[in-house]
Structure formats: structure tokens, C-alpha cells
mmCIF file of C-alpha atoms and ligand atoms in Angstrom:
data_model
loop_
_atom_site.group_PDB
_atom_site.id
_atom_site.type_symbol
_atom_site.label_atom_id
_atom_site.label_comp_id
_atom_site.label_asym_id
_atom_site.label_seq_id
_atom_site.Cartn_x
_atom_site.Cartn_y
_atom_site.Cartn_z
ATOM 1 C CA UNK A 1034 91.478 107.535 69.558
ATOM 2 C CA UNK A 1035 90.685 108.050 66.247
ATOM 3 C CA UNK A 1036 86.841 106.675 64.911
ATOM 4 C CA UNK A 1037 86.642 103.344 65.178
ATOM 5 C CA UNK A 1038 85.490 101.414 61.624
ATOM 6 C CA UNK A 1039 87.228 98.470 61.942
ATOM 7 C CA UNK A 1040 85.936 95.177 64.195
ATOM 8 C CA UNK A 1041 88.406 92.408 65.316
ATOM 9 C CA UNK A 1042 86.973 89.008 66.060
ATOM 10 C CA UNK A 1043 89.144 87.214 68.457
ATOM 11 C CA UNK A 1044 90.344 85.814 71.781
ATOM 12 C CA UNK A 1045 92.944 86.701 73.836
ATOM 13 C CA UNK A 1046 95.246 84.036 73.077
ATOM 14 C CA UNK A 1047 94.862 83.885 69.275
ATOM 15 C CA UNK A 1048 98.186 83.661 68.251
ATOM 16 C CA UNK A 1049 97.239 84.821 64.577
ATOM 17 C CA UNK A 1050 94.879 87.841 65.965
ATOM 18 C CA UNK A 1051 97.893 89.017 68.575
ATOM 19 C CA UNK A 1052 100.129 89.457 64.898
ATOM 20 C CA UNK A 1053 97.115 91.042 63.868
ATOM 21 C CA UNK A 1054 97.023 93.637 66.711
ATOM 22 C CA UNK A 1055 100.453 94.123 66.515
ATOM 23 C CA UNK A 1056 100.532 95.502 62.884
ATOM 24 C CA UNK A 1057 97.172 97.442 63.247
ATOM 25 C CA UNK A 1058 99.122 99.149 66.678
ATOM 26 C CA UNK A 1059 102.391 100.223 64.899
ATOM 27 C CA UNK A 1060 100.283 101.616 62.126
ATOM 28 C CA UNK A 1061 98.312 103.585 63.731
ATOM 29 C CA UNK A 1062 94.794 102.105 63.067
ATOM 30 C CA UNK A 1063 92.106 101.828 65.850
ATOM 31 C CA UNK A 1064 90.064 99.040 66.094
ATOM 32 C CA UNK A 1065 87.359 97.771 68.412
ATOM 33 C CA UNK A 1066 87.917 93.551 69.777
ATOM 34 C CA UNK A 1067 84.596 91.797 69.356
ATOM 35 C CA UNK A 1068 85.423 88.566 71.573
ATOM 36 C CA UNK A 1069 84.753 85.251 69.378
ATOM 37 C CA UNK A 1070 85.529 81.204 70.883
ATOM 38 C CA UNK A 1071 85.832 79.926 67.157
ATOM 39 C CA UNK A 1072 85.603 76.391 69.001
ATOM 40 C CA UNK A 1073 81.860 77.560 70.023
ATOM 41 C CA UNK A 1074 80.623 77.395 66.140
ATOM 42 C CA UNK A 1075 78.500 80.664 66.785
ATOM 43 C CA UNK A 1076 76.521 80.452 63.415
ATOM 44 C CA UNK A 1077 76.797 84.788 62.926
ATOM 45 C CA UNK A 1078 80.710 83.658 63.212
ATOM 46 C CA UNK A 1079 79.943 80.721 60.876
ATOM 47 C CA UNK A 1080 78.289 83.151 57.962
ATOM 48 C CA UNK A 1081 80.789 85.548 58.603
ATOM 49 C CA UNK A 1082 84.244 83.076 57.976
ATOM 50 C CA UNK A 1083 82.779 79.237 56.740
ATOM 51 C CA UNK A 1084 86.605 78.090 57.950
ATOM 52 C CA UNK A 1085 85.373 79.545 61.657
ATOM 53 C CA UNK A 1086 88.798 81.058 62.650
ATOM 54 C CA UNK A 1087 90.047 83.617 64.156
ATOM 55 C CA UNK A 1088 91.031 86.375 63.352
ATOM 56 C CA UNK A 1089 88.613 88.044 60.918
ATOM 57 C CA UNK A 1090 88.692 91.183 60.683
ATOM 58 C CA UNK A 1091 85.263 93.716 59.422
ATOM 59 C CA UNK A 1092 84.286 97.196 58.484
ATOM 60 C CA UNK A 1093 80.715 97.344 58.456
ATOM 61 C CA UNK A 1094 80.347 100.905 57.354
ATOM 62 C CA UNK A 1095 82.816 100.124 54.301
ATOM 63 C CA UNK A 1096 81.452 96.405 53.975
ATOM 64 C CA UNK A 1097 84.575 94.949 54.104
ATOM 65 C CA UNK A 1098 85.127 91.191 55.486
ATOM 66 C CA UNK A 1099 88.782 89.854 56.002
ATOM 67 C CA UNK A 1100 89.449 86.763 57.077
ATOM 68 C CA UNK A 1101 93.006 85.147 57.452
ATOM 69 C CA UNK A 1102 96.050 87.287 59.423
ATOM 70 C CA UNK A 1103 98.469 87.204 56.534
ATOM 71 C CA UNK A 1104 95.837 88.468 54.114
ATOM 72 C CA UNK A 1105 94.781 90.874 56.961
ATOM 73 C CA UNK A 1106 98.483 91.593 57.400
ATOM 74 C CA UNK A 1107 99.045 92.435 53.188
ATOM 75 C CA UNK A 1108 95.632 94.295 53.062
ATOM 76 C CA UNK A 1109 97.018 96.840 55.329
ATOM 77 C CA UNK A 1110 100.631 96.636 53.918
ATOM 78 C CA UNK A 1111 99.437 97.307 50.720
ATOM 79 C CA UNK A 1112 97.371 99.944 52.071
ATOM 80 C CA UNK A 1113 98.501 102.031 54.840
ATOM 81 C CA UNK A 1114 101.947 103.846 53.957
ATOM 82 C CA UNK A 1115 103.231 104.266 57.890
ATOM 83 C CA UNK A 1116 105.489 101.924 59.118
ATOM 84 C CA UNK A 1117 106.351 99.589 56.583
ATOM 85 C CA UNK A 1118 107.022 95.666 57.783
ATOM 86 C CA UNK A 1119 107.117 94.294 54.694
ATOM 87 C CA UNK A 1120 110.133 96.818 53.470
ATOM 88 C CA UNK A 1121 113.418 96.875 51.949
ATOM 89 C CA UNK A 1122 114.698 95.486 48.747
ATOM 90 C CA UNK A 1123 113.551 92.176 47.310
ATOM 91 C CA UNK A 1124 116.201 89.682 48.891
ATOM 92 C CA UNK A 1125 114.779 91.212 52.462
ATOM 93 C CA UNK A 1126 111.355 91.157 52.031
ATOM 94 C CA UNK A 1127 111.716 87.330 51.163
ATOM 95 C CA UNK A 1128 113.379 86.868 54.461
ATOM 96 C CA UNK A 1129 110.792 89.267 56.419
ATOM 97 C CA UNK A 1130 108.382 86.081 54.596
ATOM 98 C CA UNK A 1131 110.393 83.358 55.474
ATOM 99 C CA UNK A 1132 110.654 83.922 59.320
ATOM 100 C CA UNK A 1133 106.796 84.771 59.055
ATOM 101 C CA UNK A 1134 105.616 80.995 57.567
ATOM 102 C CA UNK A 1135 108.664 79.559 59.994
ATOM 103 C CA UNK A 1136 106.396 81.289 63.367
ATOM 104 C CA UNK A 1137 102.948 80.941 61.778
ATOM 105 C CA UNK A 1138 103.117 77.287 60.403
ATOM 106 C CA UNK A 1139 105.736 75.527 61.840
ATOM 107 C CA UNK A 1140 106.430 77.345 65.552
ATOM 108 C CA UNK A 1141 102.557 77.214 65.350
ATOM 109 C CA UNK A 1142 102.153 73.595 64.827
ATOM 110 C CA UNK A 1143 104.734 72.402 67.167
ATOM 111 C CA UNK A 1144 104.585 74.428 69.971
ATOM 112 C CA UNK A 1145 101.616 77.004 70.033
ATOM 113 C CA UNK A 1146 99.125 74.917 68.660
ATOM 114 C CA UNK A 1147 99.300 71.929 71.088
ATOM 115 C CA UNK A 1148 100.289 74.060 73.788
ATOM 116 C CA UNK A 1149 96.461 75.491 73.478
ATOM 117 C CA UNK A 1150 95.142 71.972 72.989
ATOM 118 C CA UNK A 1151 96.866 70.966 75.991
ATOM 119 C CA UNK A 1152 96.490 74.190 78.086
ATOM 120 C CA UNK A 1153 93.212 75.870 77.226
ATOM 121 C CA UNK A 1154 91.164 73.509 75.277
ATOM 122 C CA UNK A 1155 91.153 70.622 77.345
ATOM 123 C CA UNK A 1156 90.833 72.681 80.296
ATOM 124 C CA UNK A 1157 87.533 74.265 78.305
ATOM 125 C CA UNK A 1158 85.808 71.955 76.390
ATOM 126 C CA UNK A 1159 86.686 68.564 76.907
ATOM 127 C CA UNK A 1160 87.664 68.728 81.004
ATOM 128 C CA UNK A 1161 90.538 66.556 80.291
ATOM 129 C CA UNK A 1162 94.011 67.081 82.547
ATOM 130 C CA UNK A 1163 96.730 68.191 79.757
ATOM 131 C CA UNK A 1164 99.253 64.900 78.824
ATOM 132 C CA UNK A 1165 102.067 65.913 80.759
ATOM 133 C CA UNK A 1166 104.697 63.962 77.930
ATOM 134 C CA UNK A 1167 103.313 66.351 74.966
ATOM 135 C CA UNK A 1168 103.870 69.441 77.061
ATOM 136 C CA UNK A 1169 106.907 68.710 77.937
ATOM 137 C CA UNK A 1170 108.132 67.899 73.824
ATOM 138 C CA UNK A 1171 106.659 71.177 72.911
ATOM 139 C CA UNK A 1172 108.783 73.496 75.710
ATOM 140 C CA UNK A 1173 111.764 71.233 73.951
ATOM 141 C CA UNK A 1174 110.743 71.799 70.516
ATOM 142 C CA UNK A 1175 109.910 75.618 72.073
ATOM 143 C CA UNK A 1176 113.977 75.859 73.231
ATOM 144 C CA UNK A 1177 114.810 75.016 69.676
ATOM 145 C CA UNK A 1178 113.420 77.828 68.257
ATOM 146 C CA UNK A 1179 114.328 79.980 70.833
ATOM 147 C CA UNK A 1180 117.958 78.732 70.149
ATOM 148 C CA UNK A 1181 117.566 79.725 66.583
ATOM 149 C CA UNK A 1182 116.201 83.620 67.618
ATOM 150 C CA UNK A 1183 119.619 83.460 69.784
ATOM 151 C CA UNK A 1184 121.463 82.862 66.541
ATOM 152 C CA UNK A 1185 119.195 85.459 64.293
ATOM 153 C CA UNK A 1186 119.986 88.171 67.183
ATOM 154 C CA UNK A 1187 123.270 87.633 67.217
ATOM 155 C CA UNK A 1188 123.723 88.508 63.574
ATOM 156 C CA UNK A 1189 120.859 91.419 63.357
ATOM 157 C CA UNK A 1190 119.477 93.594 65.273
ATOM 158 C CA UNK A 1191 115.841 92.345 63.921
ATOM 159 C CA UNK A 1192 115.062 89.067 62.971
ATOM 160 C CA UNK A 1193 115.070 89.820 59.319
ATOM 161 C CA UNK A 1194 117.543 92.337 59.579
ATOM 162 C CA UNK A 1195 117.915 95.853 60.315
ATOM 163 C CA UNK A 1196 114.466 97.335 61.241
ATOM 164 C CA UNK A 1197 111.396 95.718 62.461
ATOM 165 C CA UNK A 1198 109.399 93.788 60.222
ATOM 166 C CA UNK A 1199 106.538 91.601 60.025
ATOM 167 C CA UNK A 1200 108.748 88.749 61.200
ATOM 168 C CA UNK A 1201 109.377 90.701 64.815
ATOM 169 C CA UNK A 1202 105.427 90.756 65.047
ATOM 170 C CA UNK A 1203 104.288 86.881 64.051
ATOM 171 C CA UNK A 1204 107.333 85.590 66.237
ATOM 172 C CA UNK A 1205 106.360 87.718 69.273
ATOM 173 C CA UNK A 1206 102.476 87.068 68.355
ATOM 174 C CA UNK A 1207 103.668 83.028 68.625
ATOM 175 C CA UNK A 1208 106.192 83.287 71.358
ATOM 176 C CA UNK A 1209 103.859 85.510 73.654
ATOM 177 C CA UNK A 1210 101.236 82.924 73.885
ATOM 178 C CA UNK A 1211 103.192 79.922 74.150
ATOM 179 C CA UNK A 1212 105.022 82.284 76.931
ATOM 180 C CA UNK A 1213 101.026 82.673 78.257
ATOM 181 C CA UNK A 1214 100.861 79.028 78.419
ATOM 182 C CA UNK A 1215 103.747 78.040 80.207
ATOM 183 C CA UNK A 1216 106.322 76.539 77.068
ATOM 184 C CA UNK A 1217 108.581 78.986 77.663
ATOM 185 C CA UNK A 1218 112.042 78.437 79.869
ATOM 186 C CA UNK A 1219 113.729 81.736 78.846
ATOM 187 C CA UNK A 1220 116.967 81.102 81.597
ATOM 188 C CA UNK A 1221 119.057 79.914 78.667
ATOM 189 C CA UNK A 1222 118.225 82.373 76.323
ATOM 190 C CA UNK A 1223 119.917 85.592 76.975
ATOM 191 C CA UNK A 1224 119.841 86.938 73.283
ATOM 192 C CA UNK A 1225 115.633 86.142 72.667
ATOM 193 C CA UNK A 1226 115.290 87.407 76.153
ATOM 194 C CA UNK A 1227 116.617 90.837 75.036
ATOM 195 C CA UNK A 1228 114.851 91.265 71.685
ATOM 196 C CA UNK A 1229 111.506 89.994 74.000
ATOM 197 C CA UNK A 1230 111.656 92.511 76.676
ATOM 198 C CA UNK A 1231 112.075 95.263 73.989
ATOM 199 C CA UNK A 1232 108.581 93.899 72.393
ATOM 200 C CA UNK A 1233 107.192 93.902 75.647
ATOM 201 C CA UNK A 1234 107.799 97.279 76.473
ATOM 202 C CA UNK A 1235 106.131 99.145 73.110
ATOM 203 C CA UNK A 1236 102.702 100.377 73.420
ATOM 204 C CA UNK A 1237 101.573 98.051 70.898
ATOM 205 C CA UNK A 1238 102.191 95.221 72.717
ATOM 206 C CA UNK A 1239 101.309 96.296 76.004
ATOM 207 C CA UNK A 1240 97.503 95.961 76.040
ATOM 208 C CA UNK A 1241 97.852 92.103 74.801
ATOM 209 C CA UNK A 1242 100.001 91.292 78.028
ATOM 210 C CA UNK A 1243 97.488 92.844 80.336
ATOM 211 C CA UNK A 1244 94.556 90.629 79.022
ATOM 212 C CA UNK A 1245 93.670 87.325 80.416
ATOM 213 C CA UNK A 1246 91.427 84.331 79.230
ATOM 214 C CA UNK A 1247 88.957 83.177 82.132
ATOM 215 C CA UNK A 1248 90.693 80.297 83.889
ATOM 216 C CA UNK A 1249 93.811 80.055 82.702
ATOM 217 C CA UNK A 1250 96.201 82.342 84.271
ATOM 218 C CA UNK A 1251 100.382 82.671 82.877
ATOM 219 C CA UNK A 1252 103.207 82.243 85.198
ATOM 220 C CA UNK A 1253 103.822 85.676 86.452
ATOM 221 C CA UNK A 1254 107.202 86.576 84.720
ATOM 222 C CA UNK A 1255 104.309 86.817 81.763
ATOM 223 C CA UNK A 1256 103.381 90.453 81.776
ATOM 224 C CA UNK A 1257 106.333 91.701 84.014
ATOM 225 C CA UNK A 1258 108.031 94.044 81.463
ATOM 226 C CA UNK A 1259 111.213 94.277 83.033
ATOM 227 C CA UNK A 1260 111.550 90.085 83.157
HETATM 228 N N1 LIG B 976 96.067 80.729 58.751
HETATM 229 C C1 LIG B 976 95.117 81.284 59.707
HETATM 230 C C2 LIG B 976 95.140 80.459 60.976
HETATM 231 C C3 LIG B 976 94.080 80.893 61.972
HETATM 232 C C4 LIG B 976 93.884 79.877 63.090
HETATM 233 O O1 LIG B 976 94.400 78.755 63.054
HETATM 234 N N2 LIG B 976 93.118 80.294 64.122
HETATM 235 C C5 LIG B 976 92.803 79.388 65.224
HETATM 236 C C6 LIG B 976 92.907 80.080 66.574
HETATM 237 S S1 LIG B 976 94.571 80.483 66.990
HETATM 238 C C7 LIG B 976 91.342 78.952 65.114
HETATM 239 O O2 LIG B 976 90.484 79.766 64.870
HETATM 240 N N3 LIG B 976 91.082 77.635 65.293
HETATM 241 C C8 LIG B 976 89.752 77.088 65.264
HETATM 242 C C9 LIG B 976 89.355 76.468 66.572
HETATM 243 O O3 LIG B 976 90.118 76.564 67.552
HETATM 244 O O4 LIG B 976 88.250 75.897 66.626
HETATM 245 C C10 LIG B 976 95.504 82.745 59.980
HETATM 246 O O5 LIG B 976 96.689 83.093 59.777
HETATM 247 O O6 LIG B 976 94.647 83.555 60.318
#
């Protein structure tokens, strides 16, 4: 691997640092994971992003400090010339941006996001047993959206059209960890199923599925490239 300048705080089921990973993989950059709980309010984490999220993203020997995945995401768009996910003309690269806020903001808030309230953090910090009625509204909220990939992959090879983009990467980023954390019933969902497995098997993504947070352990169709 090339030398390694850049430092990735995160955990493995950071929705926003899996996106993250994804871009820096099909570019080509290398980059070292520095494992951060931003629940844990570590005060070096605390200096280095006040909002204590994940993922931020350094370069100590350049002094660089970014913090946010879709700033992240442009910095190295706007940067790095191989592999282009923010590409094609004008009409398309508002579409790669609309499917991105649809999986970062709202998939995130109403499915990953309390899935990982549910699932990890009550599990972790406040020993509570997850509420059974909000996991089951988020795997129906999850089906929605799967429904709608169904539709988009009918239509398109990619979700925002005819090569991968950005959109492929913060849907999987989202979908993989709800997948991680048990909101996903993929029987009805022959179309998302396919543009999945095809995620699943590229090198980029296959270091995420292998990782596992202490604890909480996926069903095991989770890493199984072939499911
Ligand atoms: N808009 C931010 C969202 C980042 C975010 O919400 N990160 C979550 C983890 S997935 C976090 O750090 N939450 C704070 C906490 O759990 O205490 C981004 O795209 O990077």
C-alpha cells in the first residue's frame, strides 16, 4: 500500500465513515482507521471536531483536519481526478446529490439512526432491551426504501444513472449497516438484492463487511457475498 498520510476516526458501524471508506477505496487513497466511540466524549476527539462525530478525517504531516463525510466526500472529488462520483453533465450530478441527502438525512433518520439507538446504543451505554414496536417501524420504513431502489434499478443500471456515483456509495454505506443491524428483509427485493451483492463483492467494500463491533454480531446472510 501506498504511504499512509491520511487518519480516519471512526467505528465500524458509522454509517457516514463506511461512505467515507467507500470513496477513499475506489480512488485509490490509503488510509489508516483510528477507532473513535463519539458517544465516549474523548476530549483529544472533542478538540479535534467540537460537534464530536464521526467521521473526521486528518493528515497530520499536511495539517489538514476534515470533519463531516460530504465535505470529506467533495474535498477528495474536487481533488483526486480517478474515478469520478460526482460526474456527468449538470442535470446528473444533481441527481448523484439528490439520492445522496435522500440516504444520508432521511434513510438515516428513519431507519439507520434508530436502528443504532435501538441496536447498539442501548445495548452499550444505557443497558436498556431495544423497544421491539420502533424496530419493527424502521424494517417497514426500511422496505420502503428498498421498494424505491427496486424502482431506481429497474430504470438504470446505477442509482443515478449509468455509472457509479456517489449515490451507489452513501446508499450502500446506509443500507449495509441497517443490514448489520438486522432492518433488513431483502426476500422481496429481487432488484436491490442484485445491485447489493454487486457492492458486496468489490474490494472496496469488502474489508467493511469483515469488521465487527464488540457485542453486537449481524445475522449471518451479512457478510456472505454470494447472499
Ligand atoms: N452529517 C454528518 C453526520 C455524522 C454523524 O451523525 N455521525 C454519528 C455516527 S453515525 C455520530 O458521530 N453521532 C454522535 C454520537 O453518536 O454520539 C456527516 O455526514 O458526517
Amino acid at each position: 500500500m501506498a504511504h499512509v498520510m491520511w487518519h480516519l476516526y471512526q467505528f465500524p458501524i458509522c454509517p457516514f465513515s463506511r461512505k467515507v471508506r467507500l470513496l477513499l477505496s475506489e480512488k485509490g487513497i490509503g488510509y489508516e482507521l483510528v477507532r473513535e466511540n463519539p458517544w465516549e466524549h474523548r476530549e483529544e476527539f472533542q478538540m479535534l471536531n467540537p460537534a464530536l462525530r464521526t467521521p473526521v478525517l486528518t493528515n497530520p504531516e499536511r495539517g489538514i483536519v476534515l470533519i463531516d463525510s460530504r465535505a470529506i466526500c467533495e474535498y477528495f472529488e474536487e481533488t483526486v481526478d480517478k474515478s469520478p462520483m460526482i460526474n456527468g453533465p449538470a442535470t446528473n450530478r444533481a441527481e448523484i446529490r439528490r439520492l445522496v441527502a435522500l440516504f444520508d438525512e432521511n434513510f438515516f433518520a428513519s431507519v439507520t439512526s434508530p436502528l443504532l439507538e435501538e441496536r447498539m446504543k442501548k445495548r452499550l451505554i444505557y443497558r436498556q432491551p431495544p423497544d421491539g414496536k420502533i424496530l419493527r417501524e424502521t424494517i417497514r420504513l426500511a422496505n420502503d426504501y428498498l421498494d424505491y431502489v427496486d424502482f431506481l434499478i429497474d430504470h438504470r443500471p446505477w442509482l443515478a444513472g449509468s455509472t457509479m456515483s456517489l449515490a451507489d456509495l452513501a446508499a450502500a454505506a446506509q443500507i449495509s449497516v441497517a443490514d448489520y443491524l438486522g432492518g433488513i428483509d431483502w426476500s422481496q427485493h429481487e432488484q436491490a438484492r442484485g445491485w447489493y451483492s454487486v457492492f458486496k463483492s468489490r474490494p472496496s467494500f469488502r474489508p467493511l463487511l469483515t469488521e465487527r463491533m464488540d457485542v453486537i454480531q449481524p445475522p449471518t446472510h451479512y457478510g456472505d457475498v454470494n447472499a
